[in-house]
């Protein structure tokens, strides 16, 4: 019964759109079919690089425990089941020879796993690097020797690998971070961009694979006292959305953190929140195979709640995320 109620809600929203009946039913069909789709993302990197913090920032708090090393006995990959989204949190290298061998083996196995349809299970691998660390040797080893050789062809590898440098705020030991505005000053920005370039180069030289690394900060929370919101989290989310299979992108939206604070502070190279919104709308229009004019109409529901916040943050990843999650939540239950 509850399912019927939820469906009614969805139908109502779609029905109110000023689009053809045919397009309405196409969209509803596409969204309902998504119930049978699951997106799988692997998140890996050295212990302490900020995997748990990143997961919590992206998808809402209380998902992963921060500052916890996985059980050294089992060393299992941690699995987080969200709404049709599965996160595989796996320790990278640097925990000692024996542990490293086990971690590598687990990662290789997971990367080669296939779902019941025979497709590769992992849609996207996010490798997180600790931006405050001078020695990224084990991270390069993880990327170049463990992950990339198990991502398939060059093309497949480039499509499925996202490298992100975390802890941008403490990359220069806390210096050159503008705490007032929660962003790096010019010196730190330059330093981080050089780091991005050098990571890109090291991967390219070793494997021939071209990645487009970004830097960000997952932020931190300590006992509810000392707090710092993330920086460039929308940029990270934009890359995640863009690199995910088109038909599954909307699932990510259904799981985004609805705390507006986390999406506020980003570099100005792009309006990432707006870009995410466009990507999502485009994915619905494309996957449902509706007319081109439909995008604008969908945009009108996606945009509405954004205005409530007073235009501080636009698009889905602003205030609208709550509304969109509401709509999508009615699909994914
Ligand atoms: N300053 C700062 N600290 C961070 C950031 N991300 C994570 N941390 C801290 O780094 C430590 C390890 O983070 P955690 O998420 O548990 O790393 P994991 O082992 O990879 O899951 C924790 O104390 C976090 O609060 C960040 O962007 N900036
Ligand atoms: Mg962790």
CSV table of C-alpha atoms and ligand atoms in Angstrom, one decimal:
chain,number,residue,atom,x,y,z
A,1,UNK,CA,0.0,0.0,0.0
A,2,UNK,CA,2.7,2.5,0.9
A,3,UNK,CA,4.2,1.9,-2.5
A,4,UNK,CA,1.0,3.0,-4.1
A,5,UNK,CA,1.0,6.2,-2.1
A,6,UNK,CA,4.6,6.9,-3.1
A,7,UNK,CA,3.9,6.2,-6.7
A,8,UNK,CA,0.9,8.7,-6.6
A,9,UNK,CA,3.2,11.4,-5.4
A,10,UNK,CA,5.6,10.8,-8.3
A,11,UNK,CA,2.7,10.7,-10.8
A,12,UNK,CA,1.4,13.9,-9.4
A,13,UNK,CA,4.7,15.7,-9.8
A,14,UNK,CA,5.2,14.4,-13.4
A,15,UNK,CA,1.6,15.1,-14.3
A,16,UNK,CA,1.9,18.7,-13.4
A,17,UNK,CA,4.6,19.2,-15.9
A,18,UNK,CA,3.6,21.0,-19.1
A,19,UNK,CA,4.7,18.3,-21.4
A,20,UNK,CA,2.9,15.8,-23.6
A,21,UNK,CA,1.2,12.8,-22.1
A,22,UNK,CA,3.6,10.6,-24.0
A,23,UNK,CA,6.6,12.3,-22.5
A,24,UNK,CA,5.1,12.0,-19.1
A,25,UNK,CA,4.7,8.3,-19.4
A,26,UNK,CA,8.2,7.9,-20.8
A,27,UNK,CA,9.7,9.7,-17.8
A,28,UNK,CA,7.6,7.7,-15.3
A,29,UNK,CA,8.6,4.5,-17.0
A,30,UNK,CA,12.3,5.5,-17.0
A,31,UNK,CA,12.2,6.5,-13.3
A,32,UNK,CA,10.4,3.3,-12.3
A,33,UNK,CA,12.8,1.2,-14.2
A,34,UNK,CA,15.6,2.7,-12.2
A,35,UNK,CA,14.4,0.7,-9.2
A,36,UNK,CA,16.1,-2.3,-10.7
A,37,UNK,CA,19.4,-0.4,-11.3
A,38,UNK,CA,22.2,-0.2,-8.7
A,39,UNK,CA,25.3,2.0,-9.0
A,40,UNK,CA,28.4,0.7,-7.4
A,41,UNK,CA,31.3,3.0,-6.4
A,42,UNK,CA,34.6,1.9,-5.0
A,43,UNK,CA,36.3,4.4,-2.7
A,44,UNK,CA,39.9,3.6,-1.9
A,45,UNK,CA,43.1,5.3,-0.6
A,46,UNK,CA,45.5,5.0,2.3
A,47,UNK,CA,44.2,4.8,5.8
A,48,UNK,CA,43.6,8.4,7.1
A,49,UNK,CA,43.3,10.0,3.6
A,50,UNK,CA,39.7,10.8,4.4
A,51,UNK,CA,37.5,8.1,2.8
A,52,UNK,CA,35.0,8.1,5.6
A,53,UNK,CA,34.9,11.9,5.8
A,54,UNK,CA,34.4,12.1,2.1
A,55,UNK,CA,31.6,9.6,2.0
A,56,UNK,CA,29.8,11.4,4.9
A,57,UNK,CA,30.2,14.8,3.2
A,58,UNK,CA,28.9,13.6,-0.2
A,59,UNK,CA,26.0,11.4,1.0
A,60,UNK,CA,25.1,12.7,4.5
A,61,UNK,CA,26.6,12.2,7.9
A,62,UNK,CA,26.4,9.0,9.9
A,63,UNK,CA,27.2,6.8,6.9
A,64,UNK,CA,30.8,6.0,7.6
A,65,UNK,CA,32.8,6.2,10.9
A,66,UNK,CA,35.6,8.8,10.7
A,67,UNK,CA,39.0,8.0,12.1
A,68,UNK,CA,38.3,4.3,12.3
A,69,UNK,CA,40.7,1.7,10.8
A,70,UNK,CA,39.0,-1.4,9.5
A,71,UNK,CA,39.2,-4.5,11.5
A,72,UNK,CA,42.7,-5.8,11.0
A,73,UNK,CA,41.6,-9.4,11.4
A,74,UNK,CA,39.2,-9.4,8.5
A,75,UNK,CA,40.4,-6.5,6.4
A,76,UNK,CA,37.2,-6.8,4.5
A,77,UNK,CA,36.1,-4.0,2.2
A,78,UNK,CA,33.5,-2.0,4.0
A,79,UNK,CA,30.1,-2.0,2.2
A,80,UNK,CA,27.6,0.9,2.5
A,81,UNK,CA,24.2,0.2,1.2
A,82,UNK,CA,22.3,3.5,0.3
A,83,UNK,CA,19.3,3.9,-2.0
A,84,UNK,CA,20.3,1.8,-5.0
A,85,UNK,CA,23.8,3.1,-4.5
A,86,UNK,CA,26.5,0.8,-3.0
A,87,UNK,CA,29.8,2.2,-1.7
A,88,UNK,CA,32.7,-0.1,-1.3
A,89,UNK,CA,35.1,1.5,1.1
A,90,UNK,CA,38.5,-0.2,0.8
A,91,UNK,CA,41.8,0.6,2.5
A,92,UNK,CA,44.6,1.3,0.0
A,93,UNK,CA,48.2,0.6,0.5
A,94,UNK,CA,50.6,1.6,3.3
A,95,UNK,CA,49.4,-0.5,6.2
A,96,UNK,CA,52.4,-2.9,6.1
A,97,UNK,CA,53.4,-5.6,3.7
A,98,UNK,CA,51.0,-8.3,4.8
A,99,UNK,CA,48.0,-6.0,5.0
A,100,UNK,CA,48.9,-4.4,1.7
A,101,UNK,CA,48.9,-7.8,-0.1
A,102,UNK,CA,45.5,-8.5,1.4
A,103,UNK,CA,44.0,-5.1,0.5
A,104,UNK,CA,45.4,-5.4,-3.1
A,105,UNK,CA,43.9,-8.8,-3.5
A,106,UNK,CA,40.5,-7.7,-2.2
A,107,UNK,CA,40.5,-4.7,-4.6
A,108,UNK,CA,41.5,-6.7,-7.6
A,109,UNK,CA,38.8,-9.2,-6.8
A,110,UNK,CA,36.2,-6.5,-6.5
A,111,UNK,CA,37.3,-4.8,-9.6
A,112,UNK,CA,36.8,-8.0,-11.6
A,113,UNK,CA,33.5,-8.9,-10.1
A,114,UNK,CA,30.5,-9.1,-12.3
A,115,UNK,CA,26.8,-8.5,-11.5
A,116,UNK,CA,24.0,-10.9,-12.3
A,117,UNK,CA,23.8,-9.5,-15.8
A,118,UNK,CA,27.4,-10.2,-16.5
A,119,UNK,CA,28.4,-6.5,-16.4
A,120,UNK,CA,31.4,-5.3,-14.3
A,121,UNK,CA,30.0,-4.5,-10.8
A,122,UNK,CA,32.1,-1.4,-10.1
A,123,UNK,CA,30.9,1.6,-12.1
A,124,UNK,CA,33.4,4.0,-10.8
A,125,UNK,CA,36.6,4.0,-8.7
A,126,UNK,CA,37.4,7.0,-6.6
A,127,UNK,CA,41.0,7.0,-5.4
A,128,UNK,CA,41.6,9.5,-2.6
A,129,UNK,CA,45.1,10.9,-2.0
A,130,UNK,CA,46.1,12.7,1.2
A,131,UNK,CA,47.1,16.2,0.1
A,132,UNK,CA,49.0,16.8,3.3
A,133,UNK,CA,51.3,13.9,2.7
A,134,UNK,CA,54.7,14.5,1.0
A,135,UNK,CA,55.1,10.9,0.1
A,136,UNK,CA,52.5,9.6,-2.3
A,137,UNK,CA,54.5,6.6,-3.3
A,138,UNK,CA,52.0,4.0,-2.0
A,139,UNK,CA,49.2,5.9,-3.7
A,140,UNK,CA,50.9,5.7,-7.0
A,141,UNK,CA,51.6,2.0,-6.4
A,142,UNK,CA,47.9,1.5,-5.7
A,143,UNK,CA,46.7,3.4,-8.8
A,144,UNK,CA,49.4,2.3,-11.2
A,145,UNK,CA,49.9,-1.3,-10.2
A,146,UNK,CA,46.7,-2.4,-8.6
A,147,UNK,CA,43.8,-0.4,-9.9
A,148,UNK,CA,44.6,0.6,-13.5
A,149,UNK,CA,45.7,-2.9,-14.6
A,150,UNK,CA,42.3,-4.2,-13.4
A,151,UNK,CA,40.1,-1.5,-15.1
A,152,UNK,CA,40.1,-3.0,-18.5
A,153,UNK,CA,41.1,-1.3,-21.7
A,154,UNK,CA,42.7,2.2,-21.7
A,155,UNK,CA,39.3,3.7,-22.6
A,156,UNK,CA,37.5,1.8,-19.9
A,157,UNK,CA,40.1,2.8,-17.3
A,158,UNK,CA,39.9,6.5,-18.2
A,159,UNK,CA,36.2,6.4,-17.9
A,160,UNK,CA,36.1,4.6,-14.6
A,161,UNK,CA,38.9,6.2,-12.6
A,162,UNK,CA,38.6,9.4,-10.6
A,163,UNK,CA,41.6,10.6,-8.6
A,164,UNK,CA,41.0,13.3,-6.0
A,165,UNK,CA,43.4,14.9,-3.6
A,166,UNK,CA,41.8,15.5,-0.2
A,167,UNK,CA,42.8,17.6,2.8
A,168,UNK,CA,43.6,20.6,0.6
A,169,UNK,CA,43.2,22.8,3.7
A,170,UNK,CA,46.2,21.3,5.4
A,171,UNK,CA,48.3,20.6,2.3
A,172,UNK,CA,50.8,23.3,3.5
A,173,UNK,CA,50.4,22.4,7.2
A,174,UNK,CA,47.4,24.7,7.6
A,175,UNK,CA,49.2,27.7,6.2
A,176,UNK,CA,47.7,29.7,3.3
A,177,UNK,CA,44.2,28.4,4.1
A,178,UNK,CA,41.7,31.3,4.3
A,179,UNK,CA,39.6,30.1,7.2
A,180,UNK,CA,37.3,33.1,6.9
A,181,UNK,CA,36.2,32.2,3.4
A,182,UNK,CA,37.0,28.5,3.6
A,183,UNK,CA,39.2,28.4,0.6
A,184,UNK,CA,42.9,28.3,-0.3
A,185,UNK,CA,44.8,31.6,-0.9
A,186,UNK,CA,46.7,32.1,-4.1
A,187,UNK,CA,49.9,30.4,-2.8
A,188,UNK,CA,48.1,27.3,-1.7
A,189,UNK,CA,46.0,27.1,-4.8
A,190,UNK,CA,49.2,27.2,-6.9
A,191,UNK,CA,50.8,24.5,-4.7
A,192,UNK,CA,47.7,22.3,-5.0
A,193,UNK,CA,47.5,22.8,-8.8
A,194,UNK,CA,51.1,21.7,-9.1
A,195,UNK,CA,50.3,18.6,-7.0
A,196,UNK,CA,47.4,17.9,-9.3
A,197,UNK,CA,49.6,18.2,-12.4
A,198,UNK,CA,52.3,16.0,-10.9
A,199,UNK,CA,49.8,13.3,-10.0
A,200,UNK,CA,48.5,13.4,-13.5
A,201,UNK,CA,52.0,13.1,-14.9
A,202,UNK,CA,53.1,10.2,-12.7
A,203,UNK,CA,50.0,8.2,-13.7
A,204,UNK,CA,50.4,9.0,-17.4
A,205,UNK,CA,54.1,8.1,-17.4
A,206,UNK,CA,53.6,4.8,-15.6
A,207,UNK,CA,50.5,3.6,-17.3
A,208,UNK,CA,49.7,5.7,-20.4
A,209,UNK,CA,46.3,6.5,-18.7
A,210,UNK,CA,45.1,10.1,-18.7
A,211,UNK,CA,43.3,11.1,-15.6
A,212,UNK,CA,42.0,14.5,-14.5
A,213,UNK,CA,42.7,14.8,-10.8
A,214,UNK,CA,41.1,17.4,-8.7
A,215,UNK,CA,41.8,18.7,-5.2
A,216,UNK,CA,39.2,19.3,-2.4
A,217,UNK,CA,38.7,19.2,1.3
A,218,UNK,CA,36.2,16.9,2.9
A,219,UNK,CA,36.2,19.2,5.9
A,220,UNK,CA,36.1,18.0,9.5
A,221,UNK,CA,33.9,17.8,12.5
A,222,UNK,CA,35.2,17.3,15.9
A,223,UNK,CA,32.9,16.8,18.9
A,224,UNK,CA,30.5,19.2,17.3
A,225,UNK,CA,32.9,22.0,18.3
A,226,UNK,CA,35.6,22.6,15.8
A,227,UNK,CA,34.0,22.4,12.4
A,228,UNK,CA,35.0,23.2,8.9
A,229,UNK,CA,32.7,22.7,5.9
A,230,UNK,CA,34.1,21.0,2.8
A,231,UNK,CA,35.7,22.8,-0.1
A,232,UNK,CA,35.2,21.8,-3.7
A,233,UNK,CA,32.8,19.0,-2.7
A,234,UNK,CA,30.4,20.1,-5.5
A,235,UNK,CA,33.3,19.8,-7.9
A,236,UNK,CA,34.0,16.3,-6.7
A,237,UNK,CA,30.3,15.4,-7.0
A,238,UNK,CA,30.2,17.0,-10.5
A,239,UNK,CA,33.0,14.6,-11.6
A,240,UNK,CA,31.3,11.6,-9.9
A,241,UNK,CA,28.0,12.4,-11.7
A,242,UNK,CA,29.7,13.0,-15.1
A,243,UNK,CA,31.7,9.8,-14.9
A,244,UNK,CA,28.8,7.7,-13.8
A,245,UNK,CA,26.8,5.8,-16.5
A,246,UNK,CA,24.2,8.1,-17.8
A,247,UNK,CA,21.2,5.9,-16.9
A,248,UNK,CA,22.3,5.7,-13.3
A,249,UNK,CA,23.2,9.4,-12.6
A,250,UNK,CA,19.8,10.2,-11.1
A,251,UNK,CA,20.4,7.5,-8.4
A,252,UNK,CA,23.3,9.6,-7.2
A,253,UNK,CA,21.0,12.6,-6.8
A,254,UNK,CA,18.7,10.6,-4.7
A,255,UNK,CA,21.5,10.0,-2.2
A,256,UNK,CA,23.2,13.4,-2.0
A,257,UNK,CA,23.7,15.1,1.3
A,258,UNK,CA,20.8,17.6,1.8
A,259,UNK,CA,22.8,19.8,4.1
A,260,UNK,CA,23.3,22.9,2.0
A,261,UNK,CA,26.4,23.9,3.9
A,262,UNK,CA,28.5,21.2,2.4
A,263,UNK,CA,27.9,22.4,-1.2
A,264,UNK,CA,28.6,26.1,-0.7
A,265,UNK,CA,32.3,26.6,-1.1
A,266,UNK,CA,33.9,25.7,-4.4
A,267,UNK,CA,36.4,27.2,-6.8
A,268,UNK,CA,35.0,29.6,-9.4
A,269,UNK,CA,36.1,27.8,-12.5
A,270,UNK,CA,32.6,26.5,-13.0
A,271,UNK,CA,29.2,26.7,-11.3
A,272,UNK,CA,29.4,23.1,-10.3
A,273,UNK,CA,26.0,23.0,-8.6
A,274,UNK,CA,24.4,24.3,-11.7
A,275,UNK,CA,26.4,21.9,-13.9
A,276,UNK,CA,25.3,18.9,-11.7
A,277,UNK,CA,21.7,20.0,-12.2
A,278,UNK,CA,22.1,20.2,-15.9
A,279,UNK,CA,23.8,16.8,-16.1
A,280,UNK,CA,20.9,15.3,-14.2
A,281,UNK,CA,18.2,16.9,-16.2
A,282,UNK,CA,20.0,15.9,-19.4
A,283,UNK,CA,20.3,12.3,-18.2
A,284,UNK,CA,16.5,12.1,-17.7
A,285,UNK,CA,15.7,13.6,-21.1
A,286,UNK,CA,18.2,11.4,-22.8
A,287,UNK,CA,17.4,8.1,-21.0
A,288,UNK,CA,13.6,8.6,-21.1
A,289,UNK,CA,14.0,9.6,-24.8
A,290,UNK,CA,11.6,12.4,-24.5
A,291,UNK,CA,11.3,15.6,-26.6
A,292,UNK,CA,14.0,18.2,-26.2
A,293,UNK,CA,11.7,20.8,-24.6
A,294,UNK,CA,11.1,18.5,-21.6
A,295,UNK,CA,14.4,19.5,-20.1
A,296,UNK,CA,13.2,23.0,-19.3
A,297,UNK,CA,10.1,21.7,-17.6
A,298,UNK,CA,12.0,19.3,-15.5
A,299,UNK,CA,14.4,22.1,-14.7
A,300,UNK,CA,11.5,24.0,-13.2
A,301,UNK,CA,10.9,21.4,-10.5
A,302,UNK,CA,14.6,20.9,-10.0
A,303,UNK,CA,15.1,24.6,-9.6
A,304,UNK,CA,12.2,25.5,-7.3
A,305,UNK,CA,13.6,24.7,-3.9
A,306,UNK,CA,16.8,26.4,-4.9
A,307,UNK,CA,15.0,29.8,-4.7
A,308,UNK,CA,14.0,29.1,-1.1
A,309,UNK,CA,17.6,29.4,0.0
A,310,UNK,CA,17.7,32.8,-1.5
A,311,UNK,CA,19.9,32.1,-4.5
A,312,UNK,CA,23.0,31.5,-2.4
A,313,UNK,CA,23.4,28.1,-4.0
A,314,UNK,CA,21.7,27.3,-7.2
A,315,UNK,CA,20.6,24.0,-8.7
A,316,UNK,CA,20.1,20.6,-7.3
A,317,UNK,CA,23.0,20.6,-5.0
A,318,UNK,CA,21.7,23.7,-3.4
A,319,UNK,CA,18.5,23.8,-1.5
A,320,UNK,CA,16.7,21.8,-4.2
A,321,UNK,CA,18.4,18.7,-3.2
A,322,UNK,CA,15.9,18.1,-0.5
A,323,UNK,CA,13.0,18.3,-2.9
A,324,UNK,CA,14.7,16.2,-5.5
A,325,UNK,CA,15.6,13.6,-2.9
A,326,UNK,CA,11.9,13.7,-2.0
A,327,UNK,CA,10.8,13.0,-5.5
A,328,UNK,CA,13.5,10.4,-6.1
A,329,UNK,CA,13.0,8.9,-2.7
A,330,UNK,CA,9.5,8.0,-3.7
A,331,UNK,CA,11.1,5.9,-6.4
A,332,UNK,CA,13.8,4.2,-4.5
A,333,UNK,CA,11.8,3.8,-1.3
B,1,LIG,N1,41.8,19.1,8.0
B,1,LIG,C1,41.2,18.1,7.4
B,1,LIG,N2,41.0,16.9,8.0
B,1,LIG,C2,40.4,15.9,7.3
B,1,LIG,C3,39.9,16.0,6.0
B,1,LIG,N3,39.4,14.8,5.6
B,1,LIG,C4,39.6,14.0,6.7
B,1,LIG,N4,40.2,14.6,7.7
B,1,LIG,C5,40.6,14.0,9.0
B,1,LIG,O1,41.5,12.9,8.7
B,1,LIG,C6,41.3,11.9,9.7
B,1,LIG,C7,41.0,10.6,8.9
B,1,LIG,O2,39.8,10.7,8.2
B,1,LIG,P1,38.9,9.4,7.8
B,1,LIG,O3,37.8,10.0,7.0
B,1,LIG,O4,38.6,8.6,8.9
B,1,LIG,O5,39.9,8.7,6.8
B,1,LIG,P2,39.9,7.2,6.2
B,1,LIG,O6,40.7,6.3,7.1
B,1,LIG,O7,40.4,7.3,4.8
B,1,LIG,O8,38.4,6.8,6.3
B,1,LIG,C8,40.1,12.3,10.5
B,1,LIG,O9,40.6,12.9,11.7
B,1,LIG,C9,39.4,13.4,9.7
B,1,LIG,O10,38.7,14.3,10.5
B,1,LIG,C10,40.1,17.3,5.4
B,1,LIG,O11,39.7,17.5,4.2
B,1,LIG,N5,40.7,18.3,6.1
B,2,LIG,MG1,37.5,5.1,7.1
